[in-house]
PDB file of C-alpha atoms in Angstrom:
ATOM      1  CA  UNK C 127      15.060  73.409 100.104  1.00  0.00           C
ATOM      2  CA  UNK C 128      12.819  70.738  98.349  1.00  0.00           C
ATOM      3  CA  UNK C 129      14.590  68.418  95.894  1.00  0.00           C
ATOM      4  CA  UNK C 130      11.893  66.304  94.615  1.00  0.00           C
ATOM      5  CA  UNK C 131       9.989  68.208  92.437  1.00  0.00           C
ATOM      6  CA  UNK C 132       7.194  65.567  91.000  1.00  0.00           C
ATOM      7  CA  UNK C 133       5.738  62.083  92.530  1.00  0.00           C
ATOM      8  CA  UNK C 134       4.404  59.295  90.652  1.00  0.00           C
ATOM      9  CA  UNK C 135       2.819  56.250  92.051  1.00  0.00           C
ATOM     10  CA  UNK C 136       3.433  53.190  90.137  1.00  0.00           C
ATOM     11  CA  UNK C 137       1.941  50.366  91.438  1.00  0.00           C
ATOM     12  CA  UNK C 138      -1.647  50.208  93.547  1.00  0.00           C
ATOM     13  CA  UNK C 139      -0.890  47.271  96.576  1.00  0.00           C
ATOM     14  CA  UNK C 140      -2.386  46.522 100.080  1.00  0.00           C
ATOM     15  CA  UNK C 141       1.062  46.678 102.093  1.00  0.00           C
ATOM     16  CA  UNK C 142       4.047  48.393 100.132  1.00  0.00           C
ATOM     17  CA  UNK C 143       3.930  50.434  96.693  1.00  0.00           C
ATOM     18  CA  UNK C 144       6.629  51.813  94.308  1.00  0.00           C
ATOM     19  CA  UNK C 145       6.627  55.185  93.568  1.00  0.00           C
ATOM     20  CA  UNK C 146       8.620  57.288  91.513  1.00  0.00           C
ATOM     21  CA  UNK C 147      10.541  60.438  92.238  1.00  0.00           C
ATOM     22  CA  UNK C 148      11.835  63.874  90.077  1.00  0.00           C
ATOM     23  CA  UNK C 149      14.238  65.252  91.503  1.00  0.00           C
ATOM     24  CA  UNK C 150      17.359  67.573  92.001  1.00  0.00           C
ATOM     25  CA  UNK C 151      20.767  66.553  92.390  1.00  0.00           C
ATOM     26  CA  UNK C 152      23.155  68.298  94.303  1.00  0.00           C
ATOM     27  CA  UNK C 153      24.616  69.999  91.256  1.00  0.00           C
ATOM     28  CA  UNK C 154      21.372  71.111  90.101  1.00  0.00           C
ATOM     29  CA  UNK C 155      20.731  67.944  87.593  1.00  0.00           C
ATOM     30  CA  UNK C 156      17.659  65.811  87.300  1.00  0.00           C
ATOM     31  CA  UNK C 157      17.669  62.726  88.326  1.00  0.00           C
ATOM     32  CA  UNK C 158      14.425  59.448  88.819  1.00  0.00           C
ATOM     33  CA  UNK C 159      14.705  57.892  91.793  1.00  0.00           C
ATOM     34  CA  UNK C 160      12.511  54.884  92.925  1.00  0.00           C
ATOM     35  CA  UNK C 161      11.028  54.679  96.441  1.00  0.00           C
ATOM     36  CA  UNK C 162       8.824  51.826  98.094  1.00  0.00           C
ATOM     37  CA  UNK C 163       6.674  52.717 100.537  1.00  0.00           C
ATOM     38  CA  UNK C 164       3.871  51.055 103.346  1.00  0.00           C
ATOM     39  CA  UNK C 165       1.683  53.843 102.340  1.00  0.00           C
ATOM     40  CA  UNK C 166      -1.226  54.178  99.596  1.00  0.00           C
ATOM     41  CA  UNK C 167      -1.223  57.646  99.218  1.00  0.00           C
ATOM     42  CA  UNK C 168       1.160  60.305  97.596  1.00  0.00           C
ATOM     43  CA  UNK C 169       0.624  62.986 100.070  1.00  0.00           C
ATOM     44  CA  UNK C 170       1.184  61.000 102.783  1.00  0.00           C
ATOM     45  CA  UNK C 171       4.777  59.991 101.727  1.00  0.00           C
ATOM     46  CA  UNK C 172       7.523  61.191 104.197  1.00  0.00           C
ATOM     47  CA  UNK C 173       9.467  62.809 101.739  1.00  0.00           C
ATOM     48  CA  UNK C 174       6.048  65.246 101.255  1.00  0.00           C
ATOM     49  CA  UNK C 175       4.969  65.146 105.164  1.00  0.00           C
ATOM     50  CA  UNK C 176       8.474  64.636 106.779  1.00  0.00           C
ATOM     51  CA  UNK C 177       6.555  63.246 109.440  1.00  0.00           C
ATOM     52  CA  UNK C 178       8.629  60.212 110.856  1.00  0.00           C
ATOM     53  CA  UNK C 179       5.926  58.656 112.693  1.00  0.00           C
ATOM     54  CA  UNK C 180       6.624  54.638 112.951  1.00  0.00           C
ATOM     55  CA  UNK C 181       4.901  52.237 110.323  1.00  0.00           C
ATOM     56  CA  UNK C 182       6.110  49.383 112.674  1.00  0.00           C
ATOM     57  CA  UNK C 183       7.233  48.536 116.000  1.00  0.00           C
ATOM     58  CA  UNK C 184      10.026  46.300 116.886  1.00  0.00           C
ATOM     59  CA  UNK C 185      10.209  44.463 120.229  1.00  0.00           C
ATOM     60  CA  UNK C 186      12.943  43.913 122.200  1.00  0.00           C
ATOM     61  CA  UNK C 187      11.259  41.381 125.476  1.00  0.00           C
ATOM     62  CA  UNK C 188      13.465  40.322 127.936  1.00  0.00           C
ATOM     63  CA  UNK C 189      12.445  37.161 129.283  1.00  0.00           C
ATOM     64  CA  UNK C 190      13.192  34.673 132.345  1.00  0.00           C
ATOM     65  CA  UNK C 191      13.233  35.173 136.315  1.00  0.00           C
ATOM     66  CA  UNK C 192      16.960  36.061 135.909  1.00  0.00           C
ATOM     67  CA  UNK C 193      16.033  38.322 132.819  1.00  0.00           C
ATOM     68  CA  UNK C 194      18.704  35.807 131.161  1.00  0.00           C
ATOM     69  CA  UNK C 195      16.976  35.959 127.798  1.00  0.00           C
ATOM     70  CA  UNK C 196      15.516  37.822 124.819  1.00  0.00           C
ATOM     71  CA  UNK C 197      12.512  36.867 122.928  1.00  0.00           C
ATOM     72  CA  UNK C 198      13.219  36.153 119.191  1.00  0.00           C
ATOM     73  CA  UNK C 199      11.660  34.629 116.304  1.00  0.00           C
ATOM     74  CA  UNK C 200      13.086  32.376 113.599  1.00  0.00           C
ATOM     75  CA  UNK C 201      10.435  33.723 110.555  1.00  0.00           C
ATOM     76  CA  UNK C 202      10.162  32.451 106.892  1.00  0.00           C
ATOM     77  CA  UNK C 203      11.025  35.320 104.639  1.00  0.00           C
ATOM     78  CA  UNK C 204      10.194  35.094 100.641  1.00  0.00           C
ATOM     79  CA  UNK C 205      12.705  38.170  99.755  1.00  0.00           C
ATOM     80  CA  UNK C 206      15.572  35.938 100.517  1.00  0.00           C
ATOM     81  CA  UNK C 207      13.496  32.432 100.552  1.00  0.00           C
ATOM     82  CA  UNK C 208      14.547  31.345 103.962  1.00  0.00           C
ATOM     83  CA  UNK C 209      14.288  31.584 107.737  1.00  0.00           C
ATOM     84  CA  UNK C 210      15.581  34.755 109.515  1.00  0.00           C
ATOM     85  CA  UNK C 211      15.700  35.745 113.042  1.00  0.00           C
ATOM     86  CA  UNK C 212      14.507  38.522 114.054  1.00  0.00           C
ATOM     87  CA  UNK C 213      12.635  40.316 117.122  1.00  0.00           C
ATOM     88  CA  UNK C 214       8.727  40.078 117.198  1.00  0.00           C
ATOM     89  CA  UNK C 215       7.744  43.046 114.866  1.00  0.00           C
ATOM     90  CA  UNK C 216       4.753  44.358 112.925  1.00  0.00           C
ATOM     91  CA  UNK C 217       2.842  47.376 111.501  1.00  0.00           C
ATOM     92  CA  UNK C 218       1.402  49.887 113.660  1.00  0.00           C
ATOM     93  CA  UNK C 219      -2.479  49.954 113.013  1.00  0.00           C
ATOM     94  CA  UNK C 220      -4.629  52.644 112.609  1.00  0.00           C
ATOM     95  CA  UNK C 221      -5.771  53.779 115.493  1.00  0.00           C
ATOM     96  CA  UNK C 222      -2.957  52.182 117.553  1.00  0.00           C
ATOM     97  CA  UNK C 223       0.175  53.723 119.180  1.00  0.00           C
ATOM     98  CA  UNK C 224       3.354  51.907 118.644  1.00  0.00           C
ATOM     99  CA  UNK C 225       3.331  50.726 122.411  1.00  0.00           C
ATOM    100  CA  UNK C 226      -0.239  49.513 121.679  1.00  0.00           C
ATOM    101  CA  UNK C 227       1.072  47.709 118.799  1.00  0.00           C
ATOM    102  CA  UNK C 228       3.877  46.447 120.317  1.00  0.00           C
ATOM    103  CA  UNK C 229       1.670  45.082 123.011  1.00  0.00           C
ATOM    104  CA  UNK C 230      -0.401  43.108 120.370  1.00  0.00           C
ATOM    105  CA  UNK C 231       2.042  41.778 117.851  1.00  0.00           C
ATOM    106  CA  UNK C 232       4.083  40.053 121.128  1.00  0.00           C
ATOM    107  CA  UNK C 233       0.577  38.011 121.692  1.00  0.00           C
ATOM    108  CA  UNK C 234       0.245  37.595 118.320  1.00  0.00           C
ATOM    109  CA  UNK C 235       3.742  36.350 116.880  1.00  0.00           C
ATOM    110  CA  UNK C 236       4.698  34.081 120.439  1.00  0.00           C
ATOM    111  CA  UNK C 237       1.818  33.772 122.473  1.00  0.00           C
ATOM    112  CA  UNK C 238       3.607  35.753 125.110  1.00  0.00           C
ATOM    113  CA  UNK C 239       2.587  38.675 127.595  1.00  0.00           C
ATOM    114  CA  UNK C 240       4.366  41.852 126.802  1.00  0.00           C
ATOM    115  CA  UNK C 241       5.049  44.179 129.969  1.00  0.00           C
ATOM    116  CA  UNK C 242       6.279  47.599 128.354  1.00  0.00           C
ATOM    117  CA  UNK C 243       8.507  50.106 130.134  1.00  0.00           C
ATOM    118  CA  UNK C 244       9.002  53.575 129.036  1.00  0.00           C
ATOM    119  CA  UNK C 245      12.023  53.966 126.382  1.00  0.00           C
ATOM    120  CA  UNK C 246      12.077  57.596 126.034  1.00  0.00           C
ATOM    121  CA  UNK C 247      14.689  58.764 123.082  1.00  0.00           C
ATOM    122  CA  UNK C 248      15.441  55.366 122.716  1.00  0.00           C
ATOM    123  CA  UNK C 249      11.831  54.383 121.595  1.00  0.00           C
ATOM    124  CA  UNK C 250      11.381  56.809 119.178  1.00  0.00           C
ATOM    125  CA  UNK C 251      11.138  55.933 115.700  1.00  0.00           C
ATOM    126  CA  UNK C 252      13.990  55.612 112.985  1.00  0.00           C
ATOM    127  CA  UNK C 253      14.257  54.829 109.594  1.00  0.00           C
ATOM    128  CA  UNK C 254      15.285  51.019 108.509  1.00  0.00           C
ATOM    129  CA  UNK C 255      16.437  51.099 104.902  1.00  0.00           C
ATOM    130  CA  UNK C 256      16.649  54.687 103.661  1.00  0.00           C
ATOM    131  CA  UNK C 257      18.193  54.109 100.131  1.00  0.00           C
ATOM    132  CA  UNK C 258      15.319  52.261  99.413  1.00  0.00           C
ATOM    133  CA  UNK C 259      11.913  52.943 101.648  1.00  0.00           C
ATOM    134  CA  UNK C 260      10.616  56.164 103.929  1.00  0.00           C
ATOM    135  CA  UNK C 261       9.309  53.233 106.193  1.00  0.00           C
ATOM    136  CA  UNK C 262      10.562  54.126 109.674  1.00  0.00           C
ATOM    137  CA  UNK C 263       9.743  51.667 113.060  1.00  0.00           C
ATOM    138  CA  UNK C 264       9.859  52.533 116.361  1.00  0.00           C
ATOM    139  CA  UNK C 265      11.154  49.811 119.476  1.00  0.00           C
ATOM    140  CA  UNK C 266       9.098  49.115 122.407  1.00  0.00           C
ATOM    141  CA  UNK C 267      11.801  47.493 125.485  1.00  0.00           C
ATOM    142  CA  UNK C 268       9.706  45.300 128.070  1.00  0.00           C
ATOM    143  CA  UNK C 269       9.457  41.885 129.881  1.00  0.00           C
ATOM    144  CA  UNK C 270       7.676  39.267 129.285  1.00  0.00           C
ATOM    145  CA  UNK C 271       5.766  36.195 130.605  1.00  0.00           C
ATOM    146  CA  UNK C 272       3.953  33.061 129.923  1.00  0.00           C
ATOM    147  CA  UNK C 273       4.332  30.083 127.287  1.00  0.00           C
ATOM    148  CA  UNK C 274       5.503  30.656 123.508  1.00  0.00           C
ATOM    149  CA  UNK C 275       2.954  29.338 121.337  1.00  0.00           C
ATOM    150  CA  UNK C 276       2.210  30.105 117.885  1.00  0.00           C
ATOM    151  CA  UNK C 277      -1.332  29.303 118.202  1.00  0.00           C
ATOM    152  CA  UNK C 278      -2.357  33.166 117.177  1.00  0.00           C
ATOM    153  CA  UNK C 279      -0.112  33.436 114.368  1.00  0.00           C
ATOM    154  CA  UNK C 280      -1.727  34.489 110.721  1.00  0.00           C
ATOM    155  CA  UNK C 281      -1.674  31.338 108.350  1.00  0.00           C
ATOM    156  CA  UNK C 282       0.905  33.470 106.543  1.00  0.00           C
ATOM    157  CA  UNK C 283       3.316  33.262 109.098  1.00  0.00           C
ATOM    158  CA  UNK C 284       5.467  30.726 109.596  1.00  0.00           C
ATOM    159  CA  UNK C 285       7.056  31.656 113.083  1.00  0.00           C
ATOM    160  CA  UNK C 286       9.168  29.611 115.433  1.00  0.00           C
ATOM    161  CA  UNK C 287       9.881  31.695 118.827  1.00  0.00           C
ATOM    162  CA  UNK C 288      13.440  31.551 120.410  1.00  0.00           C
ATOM    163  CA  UNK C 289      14.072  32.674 124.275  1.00  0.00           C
ATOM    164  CA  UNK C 290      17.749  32.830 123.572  1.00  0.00           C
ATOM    165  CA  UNK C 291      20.566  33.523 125.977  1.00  0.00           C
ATOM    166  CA  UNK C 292      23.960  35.418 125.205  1.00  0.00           C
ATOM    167  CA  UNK C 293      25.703  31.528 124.552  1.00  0.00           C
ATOM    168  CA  UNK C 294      22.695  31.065 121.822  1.00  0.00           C
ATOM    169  CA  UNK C 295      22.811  34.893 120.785  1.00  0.00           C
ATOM    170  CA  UNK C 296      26.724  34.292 119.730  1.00  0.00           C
ATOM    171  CA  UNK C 297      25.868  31.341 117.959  1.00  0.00           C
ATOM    172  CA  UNK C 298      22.962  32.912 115.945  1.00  0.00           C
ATOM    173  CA  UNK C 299      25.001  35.845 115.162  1.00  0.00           C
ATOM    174  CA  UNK C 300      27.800  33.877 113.785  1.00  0.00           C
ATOM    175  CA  UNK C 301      25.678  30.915 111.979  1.00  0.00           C
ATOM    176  CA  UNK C 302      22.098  32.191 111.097  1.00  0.00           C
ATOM    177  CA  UNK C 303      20.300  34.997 108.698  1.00  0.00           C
ATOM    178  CA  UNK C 304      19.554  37.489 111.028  1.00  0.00           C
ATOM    179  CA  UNK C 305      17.666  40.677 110.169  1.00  0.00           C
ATOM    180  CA  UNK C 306      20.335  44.193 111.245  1.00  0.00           C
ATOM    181  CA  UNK C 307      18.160  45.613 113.582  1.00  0.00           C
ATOM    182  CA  UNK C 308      17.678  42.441 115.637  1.00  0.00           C
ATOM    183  CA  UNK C 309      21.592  41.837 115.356  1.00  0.00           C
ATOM    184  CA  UNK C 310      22.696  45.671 116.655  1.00  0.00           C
ATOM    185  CA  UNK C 311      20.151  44.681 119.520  1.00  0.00           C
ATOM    186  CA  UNK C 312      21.713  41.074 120.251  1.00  0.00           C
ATOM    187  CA  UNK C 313      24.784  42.376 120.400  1.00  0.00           C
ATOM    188  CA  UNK C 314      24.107  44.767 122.948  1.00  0.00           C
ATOM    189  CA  UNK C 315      22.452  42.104 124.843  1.00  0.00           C
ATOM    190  CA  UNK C 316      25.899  39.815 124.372  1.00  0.00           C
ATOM    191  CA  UNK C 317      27.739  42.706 125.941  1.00  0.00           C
ATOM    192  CA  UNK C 318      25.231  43.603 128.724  1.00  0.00           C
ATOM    193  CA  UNK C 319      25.616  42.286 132.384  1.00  0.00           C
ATOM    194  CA  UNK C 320      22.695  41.773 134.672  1.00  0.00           C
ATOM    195  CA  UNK C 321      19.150  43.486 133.434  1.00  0.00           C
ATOM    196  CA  UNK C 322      19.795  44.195 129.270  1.00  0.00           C
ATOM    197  CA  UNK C 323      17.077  46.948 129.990  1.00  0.00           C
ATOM    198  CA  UNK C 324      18.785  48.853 132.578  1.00  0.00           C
ATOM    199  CA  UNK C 325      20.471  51.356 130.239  1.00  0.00           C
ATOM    200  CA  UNK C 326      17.262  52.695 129.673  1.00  0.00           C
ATOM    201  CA  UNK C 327      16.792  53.979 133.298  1.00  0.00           C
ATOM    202  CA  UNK C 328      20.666  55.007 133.376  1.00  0.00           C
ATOM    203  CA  UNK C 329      19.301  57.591 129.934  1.00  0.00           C
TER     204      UNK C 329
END
């Protein structure tokens, strides 16, 4: 059964909106609830379409002839005015497909070459910060090649990339600002042996 009964958009922005809900609590009550969003348009809300498809893609490149290392970058954030790691990531665009995406935002964020492998359940897309946005993101596992550079960055951006191993990982994780989804993923990488990727043929 339906809960939200009326939407309201409250603000009219490029990249995220607010918008704001009526609806039922559990016990039958009213209640507003606030919700930001990537999209522009009420309809197209996930609490209207329940469509989950991904507004971003995360990418988790392992890099190195030994497959020793993970691609990260160390990114400027203005929410908490200061650097956080994180993987590469970005908005899927229209007309894209979140490997697509993926693809791009590698070249874009570290100058690297993205190789994708198939992810199956794992790549699907979830939701990253459901008491607060429908915005969902999918992962995208590969290898990758070449030299970091952040020659094809936006002037926006202010991106340093990382090819960390598990001794750098454990530091990060214990030291640095590190965005949750990029710290669940380092952690597995900590605790892997070998190929971090292989769990995805073992599925």
């Amino acid at each position: 059964m339906d809960r939200i009964h009326q939407v309201k958009k409250l603000t009219d922005n490029p990249y995220l909106n607010l918008y704001q809900f009526s609806a039922a609590k559990r016990d039958g009550g009213e209640l507003e609830y606030y919700v930001s969003s990537r999209t522009k348009q009420t309809e197209r809300l996930k609490a209207v379409t329940h469509d989950t498809h991904p507004d971003g893609v995360v990418i988790y490149g392992v890099y190195g002839e030994n497959k020793d290392k993970i691609v990260l970058v160390r990114q400027y954030r203005y929410p908490v005015g200061d650097y956080v790691y994180e993987f590469p990531a970005g908005l899927v665009e229209p007309g894209e497909d979140m490997v697509q995406a993926g693809i791009r935002e590698m070249f874009e964020e570290t100058g690297l070459t993205f190789h994708p492998i198939s992810g199956g359940a794992y790549q699907r897309s979830f939701f990253t910060s459901v008491g607060m946005t429908d915005e969902s993101c999918g992962t995208c596992f590969g290898y990758c090649e070449g030299t970091p550079t952040n020659a094809n960055q936006e002037d926006s951006e202010d991106i340093q990339v990382v090819l960390a191993d598990r001794a750098e990982c454990r530091r990060i994780l214990k030291e640095e600002n590190v965005a949750i989804m990029c710290a669940y993923m380092m952690m597995h990488f900590i605790a892997s042996e070998g190929d971090p990727l292989k769990f995805i043929e073992e599925k």
